CSV table of C-alpha atoms in Angstrom, one decimal:
chain,number,residue,atom,x,y,z
A,25,MET,CA,19.0,-8.8,-53.7
A,26,MET,CA,19.9,-12.2,-52.2
A,27,LYS,CA,22.6,-10.5,-50.0
A,28,ARG,CA,20.2,-7.9,-48.7
A,29,GLY,CA,17.7,-10.7,-47.8
A,30,MET,CA,20.4,-12.5,-45.9
A,31,LEU,CA,21.4,-9.3,-44.0
A,32,PHE,CA,17.7,-8.7,-43.0
A,33,THR,CA,17.4,-12.3,-41.8
A,34,VAL,CA,20.6,-12.2,-39.8
A,35,SER,CA,19.7,-8.9,-38.2
A,36,ALA,CA,16.2,-10.1,-37.3
A,37,ALA,CA,17.5,-13.3,-35.8
A,38,SER,CA,20.1,-11.4,-33.8
A,39,LEU,CA,17.5,-9.0,-32.5
A,40,MET,CA,15.2,-11.9,-31.4
A,41,ILE,CA,18.1,-13.8,-29.7
A,42,ALA,CA,19.0,-10.6,-27.9
A,43,ILE,CA,15.5,-10.1,-26.7
A,44,THR,CA,15.3,-13.7,-25.5
A,45,LEU,CA,18.6,-13.5,-23.7
A,46,ILE,CA,17.6,-10.2,-21.9
A,47,SER,CA,14.2,-11.8,-20.9
A,48,ALA,CA,15.9,-14.9,-19.6
A,49,SER,CA,18.5,-13.0,-17.6
A,50,TYR,CA,15.8,-10.8,-16.2
A,51,MET,CA,13.9,-13.9,-15.1
A,52,VAL,CA,17.0,-15.4,-13.4
A,53,ARG,CA,17.9,-12.2,-11.6
A,54,ASN,CA,14.3,-11.9,-10.5
A,55,ARG,CA,14.3,-15.4,-9.1
A,56,ASN,CA,17.5,-14.7,-7.2
A,57,THR,CA,16.0,-11.5,-5.8
A,58,GLU,CA,12.8,-13.3,-4.7
A,59,ARG,CA,14.9,-16.0,-3.1
A,60,LEU,CA,16.7,-13.3,-1.1
A,61,ALA,CA,13.4,-11.6,-0.3
A,62,ILE,CA,12.1,-14.9,1.1
A,63,ALA,CA,15.2,-15.4,3.2
A,64,SER,CA,14.9,-11.9,4.4
A,65,MET,CA,11.3,-12.5,5.3
A,66,ALA,CA,12.2,-15.6,7.2
A,67,GLY,CA,14.9,-13.6,9.1
A,68,LEU,CA,12.4,-11.0,9.9
A,69,ARG,CA,9.9,-13.5,11.2
A,70,MET,CA,12.6,-15.2,13.3
A,71,ASP,CA,13.6,-11.9,14.8
A,72,GLN,CA,10.0,-11.1,15.6
A,73,ILE,CA,9.4,-14.5,17.2
A,74,THR,CA,12.6,-14.1,19.3
A,75,TYR,CA,11.5,-10.8,20.5
A,76,ASP,CA,8.0,-12.0,21.2
A,77,ILE,CA,9.2,-14.9,23.3
A,78,GLY,CA,12.0,-13.1,25.2
A,79,ASN,CA,10.4,-9.7,25.8
A,80,ARG,CA,9.1,-9.3,29.3
A,81,MET,CA,8.8,-13.0,29.7
A,82,HIS,CA,10.0,-13.2,33.3
A,83,GLN,CA,8.2,-10.0,34.2
A,84,GLU,CA,4.9,-11.4,33.0
A,85,ILE,CA,5.2,-15.0,34.1
A,86,LEU,CA,7.2,-14.8,37.3
A,87,LYS,CA,6.7,-11.1,38.0
A,88,THR,CA,10.5,-10.8,38.2
A,89,ASN,CA,11.8,-7.4,37.4
A,90,ILE,CA,15.5,-7.2,37.1
A,91,SER,CA,17.8,-4.4,36.0
A,92,VAL,CA,21.6,-3.7,35.8
A,93,ARG,CA,23.0,-0.3,36.6
A,94,ARG,CA,26.6,0.9,36.4
A,95,ARG,CA,28.0,3.8,38.5
A,96,ALA,CA,31.4,4.9,39.7
A,97,GLY,CA,33.2,1.6,39.2
A,98,TYR,CA,30.4,-0.5,40.6
A,99,VAL,CA,27.6,-2.4,39.0
A,100,THR,CA,24.4,-3.0,40.8
A,101,ILE,CA,21.8,-5.7,39.9
A,102,THR,CA,18.4,-4.8,41.2
A,103,ILE,CA,15.7,-7.4,41.6
A,104,VAL,CA,12.1,-7.0,42.5
A,105,GLN,CA,10.4,-10.3,43.1
A,106,PRO,CA,6.8,-10.4,44.4
A,107,ASP,CA,4.8,-13.5,45.4
A,108,ILE,CA,7.2,-15.6,47.4
A,109,MET,CA,4.6,-17.9,48.8
A,110,SER,CA,3.6,-21.6,48.7
A,111,ALA,CA,0.6,-21.0,46.4
A,112,VAL,CA,2.9,-20.1,43.5
A,113,ASP,CA,4.8,-22.8,41.6
A,114,HIS,CA,7.3,-20.7,39.7
A,115,TYR,CA,9.0,-23.7,38.1
A,116,ARG,CA,5.7,-25.1,36.8
A,117,LYS,CA,4.7,-21.8,35.4
A,118,MET,CA,7.9,-21.5,33.4
A,119,MET,CA,7.6,-25.1,32.2
A,120,ASP,CA,4.0,-24.6,31.1
A,121,TYR,CA,5.1,-21.5,29.2
A,122,ARG,CA,8.0,-23.4,27.6
A,123,ASN,CA,5.7,-26.2,26.6
A,124,PHE,CA,3.3,-23.8,25.1
A,125,VAL,CA,6.0,-22.0,23.0
A,126,GLU,CA,7.6,-25.2,21.8
A,127,THR,CA,4.3,-26.8,20.7
A,128,ALA,CA,1.2,-24.6,20.0
A,129,TYR,CA,3.1,-21.3,19.4
A,130,ALA,CA,5.7,-23.0,17.2
A,131,ALA,CA,3.0,-24.8,15.2
A,132,MET,CA,1.0,-21.7,14.6
A,133,ASN,CA,4.2,-19.9,13.4
A,134,GLY,CA,5.1,-22.8,11.1
A,135,VAL,CA,8.6,-23.1,12.7
A,136,GLY,CA,10.4,-25.3,15.2
A,137,ILE,CA,11.2,-23.7,18.5
A,138,ARG,CA,13.3,-25.0,21.4
A,139,LEU,CA,14.0,-23.2,24.6
A,140,PRO,CA,17.0,-25.1,26.1
A,141,GLY,CA,17.9,-23.9,29.6
A,142,LEU,CA,14.7,-21.9,30.1
A,143,ASP,CA,13.2,-22.3,33.6
A,144,ASN,CA,12.8,-20.4,36.8
A,145,THR,CA,16.6,-19.6,36.9
A,146,LEU,CA,18.5,-16.6,35.7
A,147,ARG,CA,22.2,-16.4,35.2
A,148,ILE,CA,24.2,-13.2,35.6
A,149,GLU,CA,27.5,-13.0,33.5
A,150,PRO,CA,30.4,-12.5,33.8
A,151,PHE,CA,30.0,-13.1,37.6
A,152,GLY,CA,28.6,-16.6,37.2
A,153,ALA,CA,25.8,-15.6,39.6
A,154,VAL,CA,22.5,-17.5,39.6
A,155,MET,CA,19.0,-16.3,40.7
A,156,GLN,CA,16.2,-18.8,41.3
A,157,VAL,CA,12.7,-18.4,42.7
A,158,ASN,CA,10.4,-21.3,43.5
A,159,GLY,CA,7.4,-21.1,45.8
A,160,THR,CA,8.5,-20.1,49.3
A,161,ALA,CA,12.2,-20.0,48.4
A,162,PHE,CA,14.3,-17.4,46.7
A,163,ARG,CA,18.0,-18.0,46.1
A,164,PHE,CA,20.8,-15.9,44.8
A,165,TYR,CA,24.2,-17.4,44.3
A,166,VAL,CA,26.6,-14.5,43.9
A,167,GLY,CA,29.3,-16.4,41.9
A,168,ASP,CA,32.4,-14.2,41.9
A,169,LYS,CA,32.7,-13.6,45.7
A,170,GLN,CA,35.8,-11.4,45.2
A,171,ALA,CA,33.9,-8.9,43.2
A,172,LEU,CA,30.9,-8.8,45.6
A,173,VAL,CA,30.6,-5.6,47.6
A,174,ASN,CA,27.2,-5.3,49.1
A,175,ILE,CA,23.8,-7.0,49.3
A,176,SER,CA,20.8,-4.9,50.3
A,177,LEU,CA,17.5,-6.8,50.8
A,178,SER,CA,14.1,-5.3,51.4
A,179,VAL,CA,11.1,-7.5,51.9
A,180,SER,CA,7.5,-6.8,52.8
A,181,VAL,CA,5.2,-9.4,54.4
A,182,ASN,CA,1.4,-9.5,54.6
A,183,GLU,CA,1.2,-11.3,58.0
A,184,THR,CA,-1.4,-9.8,60.4
A,185,LEU,CA,-0.5,-11.9,63.5
A,186,PRO,CA,1.5,-10.3,66.3
A,187,GLU,CA,5.3,-10.2,66.0
A,188,ASP,CA,7.3,-12.9,67.7
A,189,LYS,CA,11.0,-13.8,67.6
A,190,LEU,CA,13.7,-11.7,66.1
A,191,GLY,CA,17.1,-12.9,65.0
A,192,ILE,CA,20.0,-10.9,63.5
A,193,PRO,CA,23.4,-12.6,62.8
A,194,GLU,CA,26.8,-11.7,64.2
A,195,GLU,CA,29.2,-9.5,62.3
A,196,ASP,CA,32.1,-10.7,60.2
A,197,PRO,CA,34.2,-7.5,59.9
A,198,GLY,CA,35.9,-7.0,56.5
A,199,GLN,CA,33.4,-9.1,54.6
A,200,PRO,CA,30.6,-8.1,52.1
A,201,ILE,CA,27.9,-6.1,53.8
A,202,VAL,CA,24.5,-7.5,54.0
A,203,ASP,CA,21.5,-5.2,54.8
A,204,ALA,CA,18.2,-6.8,55.6
A,205,ASN,CA,15.0,-4.8,56.0
A,206,TYR,CA,11.7,-6.5,56.7
A,207,SER,CA,8.5,-4.5,56.8
A,208,ARG,CA,4.8,-4.9,56.9
A,209,ASN,CA,2.2,-2.2,56.3
A,210,GLY,CA,5.0,0.2,55.6
A,211,SER,CA,6.5,-0.2,59.1
A,212,SER,CA,9.9,-1.8,59.6
A,213,ILE,CA,9.8,-5.0,61.7
A,214,LEU,CA,13.5,-6.0,61.3
A,215,PHE,CA,16.5,-4.0,60.2
A,216,GLY,CA,20.1,-5.2,60.3
A,217,THR,CA,23.4,-4.3,58.6
A,218,ARG,CA,26.0,-7.0,59.0
A,219,PRO,CA,29.2,-7.9,57.2
A,220,GLN,CA,28.9,-11.6,56.5
A,221,HIS,CA,31.5,-14.1,55.4
A,222,PRO,CA,30.3,-15.8,52.1
A,223,ASP,CA,31.9,-19.1,52.9
A,224,GLN,CA,30.5,-19.6,56.5
A,225,LYS,CA,27.1,-20.8,57.6
A,226,ASN,CA,26.0,-17.6,59.1
A,227,ALA,CA,22.9,-17.1,61.3
A,228,GLU,CA,19.6,-15.8,59.8
A,229,PHE,CA,17.9,-12.5,59.7
A,230,TYR,CA,14.8,-14.1,61.2
A,231,LYS,CA,11.3,-12.7,62.1
A,232,SER,CA,8.4,-14.9,63.2
A,233,PHE,CA,4.8,-14.3,64.2
A,234,ARG,CA,2.6,-15.9,66.8
A,235,THR,CA,-1.0,-16.5,67.8
A,236,ASP,CA,-2.1,-14.8,71.1
A,237,SER,CA,-5.2,-16.9,71.7
A,238,PRO,CA,-4.6,-19.8,74.1
A,239,PRO,CA,-2.7,-21.9,73.7
A,240,ILE,CA,-0.2,-19.4,72.4
A,241,LYS,CA,1.7,-20.7,69.4
A,242,HIS,CA,5.1,-19.4,68.4
A,243,ASP,CA,6.7,-19.3,65.0
A,244,VAL,CA,3.3,-19.8,63.3
A,245,SER,CA,4.7,-18.1,60.3
A,246,TYR,CA,8.1,-16.6,59.6
A,247,ILE,CA,10.5,-15.1,57.1
A,248,SER,CA,14.2,-15.7,57.2
A,249,SER,CA,17.1,-14.7,55.0
A,250,GLN,CA,20.7,-15.8,55.3
A,251,PHE,CA,23.9,-15.1,53.4
A,252,GLY,CA,26.9,-17.6,53.4
A,253,SER,CA,27.2,-21.3,52.7
A,254,GLU,CA,24.2,-23.5,51.9
A,255,GLY,CA,25.1,-27.2,51.6
A,256,THR,CA,28.0,-27.3,49.2
A,257,ASP,CA,27.3,-23.9,47.8
A,258,THR,CA,29.0,-20.8,49.1
A,259,GLY,CA,28.1,-17.1,48.6
A,260,ALA,CA,24.4,-18.0,48.7
A,261,LEU,CA,21.7,-15.6,49.7
A,262,ARG,CA,18.5,-17.4,50.6
A,263,VAL,CA,15.1,-16.0,51.5
A,264,ASP,CA,12.6,-18.4,52.9
A,265,VAL,CA,9.0,-17.9,54.1
A,266,TYR,CA,6.7,-20.1,56.0
A,267,ASN,CA,2.9,-19.7,56.1
A,268,LEU,CA,3.1,-16.1,54.8
A,269,HIS,CA,3.2,-14.2,51.6
A,270,ALA,CA,6.3,-12.0,51.0
A,271,ASN,CA,7.4,-9.6,48.3
A,272,ILE,CA,11.0,-8.8,47.7
A,273,THR,CA,10.4,-5.1,47.1
A,274,ARG,CA,14.1,-4.5,46.3
A,275,LEU,CA,17.2,-6.6,46.3
A,276,ASP,CA,20.4,-4.8,45.3
A,277,ILE,CA,23.5,-6.9,44.7
A,278,THR,CA,26.6,-4.7,44.1
A,279,TYR,CA,29.8,-5.9,42.5
A,280,THR,CA,32.9,-4.1,41.4
A,281,ALA,CA,32.3,-3.3,37.7
A,282,PRO,CA,33.9,-5.7,35.2
A,283,ASN,CA,35.2,-4.4,31.8
A,284,SER,CA,32.7,-6.5,30.0
A,285,THR,CA,28.9,-5.9,29.8
A,286,VAL,CA,26.9,-7.5,32.6
A,287,ARG,CA,24.2,-9.6,31.2
A,288,VAL,CA,21.2,-11.4,32.8
A,289,LEU,CA,20.5,-14.5,30.8
A,290,ALA,CA,17.5,-16.9,30.8
A,291,GLY,CA,18.5,-19.8,28.6
A,292,ASN,CA,18.5,-19.9,24.8
A,293,ILE,CA,16.1,-19.8,21.9
A,294,SER,CA,16.6,-22.0,18.9
A,295,ILE,CA,14.3,-21.4,15.9
A,296,SER,CA,14.4,-23.5,12.8
A,297,TYR,CA,12.7,-22.4,9.6
A,298,PRO,CA,12.1,-25.5,7.6
A,299,ILE,CA,11.0,-23.9,4.3
A,300,ILE,CA,14.5,-22.4,3.7
A,301,GLY,CA,16.4,-24.7,6.1
A,302,MET,CA,17.5,-21.8,8.3
A,303,THR,CA,18.2,-22.1,12.1
A,304,LYS,CA,18.8,-19.3,14.5
A,305,GLU,CA,20.1,-19.7,18.0
A,306,THR,CA,20.4,-16.9,20.4
A,307,GLU,CA,20.6,-16.3,24.1
A,308,ILE,CA,17.6,-14.8,25.9
A,309,VAL,CA,19.0,-11.6,27.5
A,310,VAL,CA,16.6,-10.3,30.2
A,311,ALA,CA,18.7,-7.3,31.1
A,312,GLN,CA,22.2,-5.9,30.5
A,313,GLY,CA,24.3,-2.9,31.5
B,9,MET,CA,7.8,-13.5,-62.4
B,10,LEU,CA,6.2,-10.7,-60.3
B,11,GLY,CA,3.6,-13.2,-59.0
B,12,ARG,CA,6.2,-15.7,-57.9
B,13,ARG,CA,8.1,-12.9,-56.0
B,14,GLY,CA,4.9,-11.8,-54.3
B,15,ILE,CA,4.3,-15.4,-53.1
B,16,VAL,CA,7.9,-15.6,-51.7
B,17,PHE,CA,7.5,-12.3,-49.9
B,18,THR,CA,4.2,-13.4,-48.4
B,19,VAL,CA,5.5,-16.8,-47.3
B,20,ASP,CA,8.6,-15.1,-45.9
B,21,ALA,CA,6.5,-12.5,-44.0
B,22,MET,CA,4.2,-15.2,-42.6
B,23,PHE,CA,7.2,-17.3,-41.5
B,24,ALA,CA,8.7,-14.2,-39.8
B,25,LEU,CA,5.4,-13.6,-38.0
B,26,ALA,CA,5.1,-17.2,-37.0
B,27,VAL,CA,8.5,-17.1,-35.3
B,28,THR,CA,8.3,-13.6,-33.9
B,29,ILE,CA,4.9,-13.7,-32.3
B,30,PRO,CA,5.5,-16.7,-30.1
B,31,LEU,CA,8.9,-15.4,-29.2
B,32,ILE,CA,7.5,-12.0,-28.1
B,33,MET,CA,4.7,-13.7,-26.2
B,34,THR,CA,7.2,-15.9,-24.4
B,35,CYS,CA,9.2,-12.9,-23.4
B,36,PHE,CA,6.1,-11.1,-22.3
B,37,VAL,CA,5.1,-14.1,-20.1
B,38,ILE,CA,8.6,-14.3,-18.6
B,39,VAL,CA,8.7,-10.6,-17.8
B,40,SER,CA,5.2,-10.5,-16.4
B,41,SER,CA,5.7,-13.5,-14.2
B,42,THR,CA,7.6,-11.2,-11.9
B,43,THR,CA,5.1,-10.4,-9.1
B,44,PRO,CA,5.6,-8.0,-6.2
B,45,GLN,CA,3.8,-10.5,-3.9
B,46,ILE,CA,6.7,-11.3,-1.8
B,47,TYR,CA,7.5,-7.6,-1.2
B,48,ASN,CA,3.8,-6.9,-0.4
B,49,SER,CA,3.8,-9.9,1.9
B,50,LYS,CA,6.8,-8.5,3.8
B,51,ASP,CA,5.4,-5.0,4.1
B,52,LEU,CA,2.1,-6.5,5.3
B,53,TYR,CA,3.8,-8.7,7.8
B,54,MET,CA,5.8,-5.8,9.2
B,55,SER,CA,2.6,-3.7,9.5
B,56,MET,CA,0.6,-6.5,11.2
B,57,SER,CA,3.5,-7.3,13.5
B,58,ASP,CA,3.8,-3.6,14.6
B,59,SER,CA,0.0,-3.4,15.1
B,60,LEU,CA,0.0,-6.5,17.3
B,61,ALA,CA,3.0,-5.2,19.3
B,62,VAL,CA,1.1,-2.0,20.0
B,63,LEU,CA,-2.0,-3.8,21.0
B,64,ASP,CA,0.0,-6.1,23.3
B,65,GLU,CA,2.1,-3.4,24.9
B,66,ASP,CA,-0.8,-1.2,25.7
B,67,TYR,CA,-2.7,-4.3,27.1
B,68,THR,CA,-5.5,-4.0,24.6
B,69,LEU,CA,-5.3,-7.8,23.9
B,70,ARG,CA,-5.2,-8.7,27.6
B,71,ASP,CA,-8.1,-6.4,28.4
B,72,ALA,CA,-10.1,-7.9,25.5
B,73,VAL,CA,-9.7,-11.4,26.9
B,74,THR,CA,-10.5,-10.4,30.5
B,75,SER,CA,-13.5,-8.3,29.7
B,76,GLY,CA,-14.6,-10.4,26.7
B,77,GLY,CA,-15.2,-7.1,24.7
B,78,LEU,CA,-13.8,-6.4,21.3
B,79,SER,CA,-14.7,-2.7,21.0
B,80,THR,CA,-11.1,-1.4,21.3
B,81,ILE,CA,-9.7,-3.9,18.9
B,82,GLN,CA,-12.6,-3.3,16.5
B,83,SER,CA,-12.0,0.5,16.5
B,84,TYR,CA,-8.2,-0.1,16.0
B,85,LEU,CA,-8.9,-2.3,13.0
B,86,ASN,CA,-11.4,0.2,11.5
B,87,SER,CA,-8.7,3.0,11.8
B,88,LEU,CA,-6.2,1.1,9.6
B,89,PRO,CA,-5.2,2.8,6.3
B,90,SER,CA,-8.1,2.7,3.9
B,91,ASN,CA,-6.3,0.3,1.5
B,92,MET,CA,-5.7,-2.2,4.2
B,93,CYS,CA,-7.9,-4.9,5.8
B,94,ALA,CA,-7.1,-7.1,8.8
B,95,ASN,CA,-8.6,-9.8,11.0
B,96,ILE,CA,-7.5,-10.4,14.6
B,97,THR,CA,-8.2,-13.7,16.2
B,98,ILE,CA,-7.2,-14.5,19.8
B,99,TYR,CA,-6.6,-18.2,20.7
B,100,SER,CA,-6.2,-19.9,24.0
B,101,SER,CA,-3.0,-21.9,24.6
B,102,ALA,CA,-4.9,-24.9,23.5
B,103,SER,CA,-5.4,-23.2,20.1
B,104,MET,CA,-9.1,-22.7,20.6
B,105,PRO,CA,-10.4,-19.4,19.2
B,106,VAL,CA,-11.6,-17.0,21.9
B,107,LEU,CA,-12.3,-13.7,20.2
B,108,SER,CA,-12.2,-12.5,16.6
B,109,ALA,CA,-12.7,-9.1,14.8
B,110,ARG,CA,-12.3,-7.9,11.3
B,111,THR,CA,-12.0,-4.4,9.7
B,112,ALA,CA,-15.5,-3.2,8.9
B,113,GLY,CA,-16.4,-3.6,5.2
B,114,CYS,CA,-13.7,-6.1,4.3
B,115,THR,CA,-14.0,-9.5,2.9
B,116,GLN,CA,-11.3,-12.2,3.2
B,117,SER,CA,-8.7,-12.1,0.4
B,118,ASN,CA,-6.6,-15.0,-0.9
B,119,PHE,CA,-3.4,-13.0,-0.6
B,120,SER,CA,-2.6,-12.1,3.0
B,121,SER,CA,0.2,-12.1,5.6
B,122,VAL,CA,-0.1,-13.2,9.2
B,123,ALA,CA,1.7,-12.0,12.3
B,124,ILE,CA,1.5,-13.8,15.6
B,125,ARG,CA,2.1,-12.6,19.1
B,126,HIS,CA,1.5,-14.2,22.5
B,127,PHE,CA,0.5,-12.5,25.8
B,128,LEU,CA,-0.7,-13.3,29.3
B,129,ALA,CA,-4.2,-12.6,30.7
B,130,ASN,CA,-5.4,-13.9,34.1
B,131,THR,CA,-2.1,-15.8,34.3
B,132,ASN,CA,-3.1,-17.8,31.2
B,133,THR,CA,-1.2,-17.7,28.0
B,134,TYR,CA,-3.0,-16.7,24.8
B,135,TYR,CA,-1.8,-15.8,21.3
B,136,ALA,CA,-3.2,-13.4,18.8
B,137,THR,CA,-3.0,-13.7,15.0
B,138,MET,CA,-3.4,-10.7,12.8
B,139,ARG,CA,-4.0,-11.5,9.2
B,140,GLY,CA,-3.7,-8.5,6.8
B,141,TRP,CA,-4.4,-8.0,3.2
B,142,TYR,CA,-4.9,-5.1,0.7
B,143,ARG,CA,-8.4,-4.2,-0.5
């Protein structure tokens, strides 16, 4: 009788201990799963924030449209850049945006965001090329001059004054070819195809406008572009306007295609998620091909 | 003799119940403490995030700010799945609320998930928050 009682007691105690252990292990496993789910949620939010910040940023703020296309051993970077004019401060626009993201937007998302290197400049790798637009000046530094094949620039201007002076540079045979085409109201006002040495200070593709009412004033407004050296920089394409509003309707820069992917970069995004102590750093890739 | 044995059995049974009931209740509490809230939150977040992306990409958010009208956003919110409620609020870059709309027939819930997306309208930066919850 006593032995049977002991057996019952031991069996019941074993059963209860087993139930307790199963419950405890279930709880531990569940907590781990929840921790992973929270980390996964944080990763998802960070991905979403990265996409929200980087997606169409330059297109919406600077109206810059840039694409990369590969064909037959060449790669062409195509840029459309409207609003080259004094009334637009491209640098300020990007800085305002950066400030907004790093403060109000980050606070609302409950994360820390930094955008190092983000301004009105784009880098094109692996060529080491740089594009920059600010107000009346557009610059493209081609970087790898050996790989550069061709530059084709089309610009439209909104000037209504009569045409004035025209300037087209000399040829440098054997050098990268530079096409310049200026137009207004759909009609060409300057067209030139000139091989240009990237290390020389070449003359400009220049078109100015005048007033006809006395006293006649020349060069009241103008557009000029030049490829070559600029200060200490070489391989620089510059487009400048004075007193007019220009749109780069298309700029094609063609290089011999590298083995690696061509990427257009606009600085970095660093997002820190304080709740789980996670930080994500990534480059802002505007285009690639 | 029989009376004594009965008392022992009764005391034994009561002791067993006193031990077993708290133990079972403890196990029940532990097991039921598992909530699917985090998974619901993730699903809701993805849904809100997708919704905001759609409203941004088709310029509904921008148009709402430029026109000051909420009809498109309101009809989008009303067309969400019947078990889901959401509230969209658009803020200026200075974090001032500009516009707000909520799914018709919904009241705010304690459990919700929020997605945020920014956009440009009239060259100014705004951001929209979409808070979603289950009915």
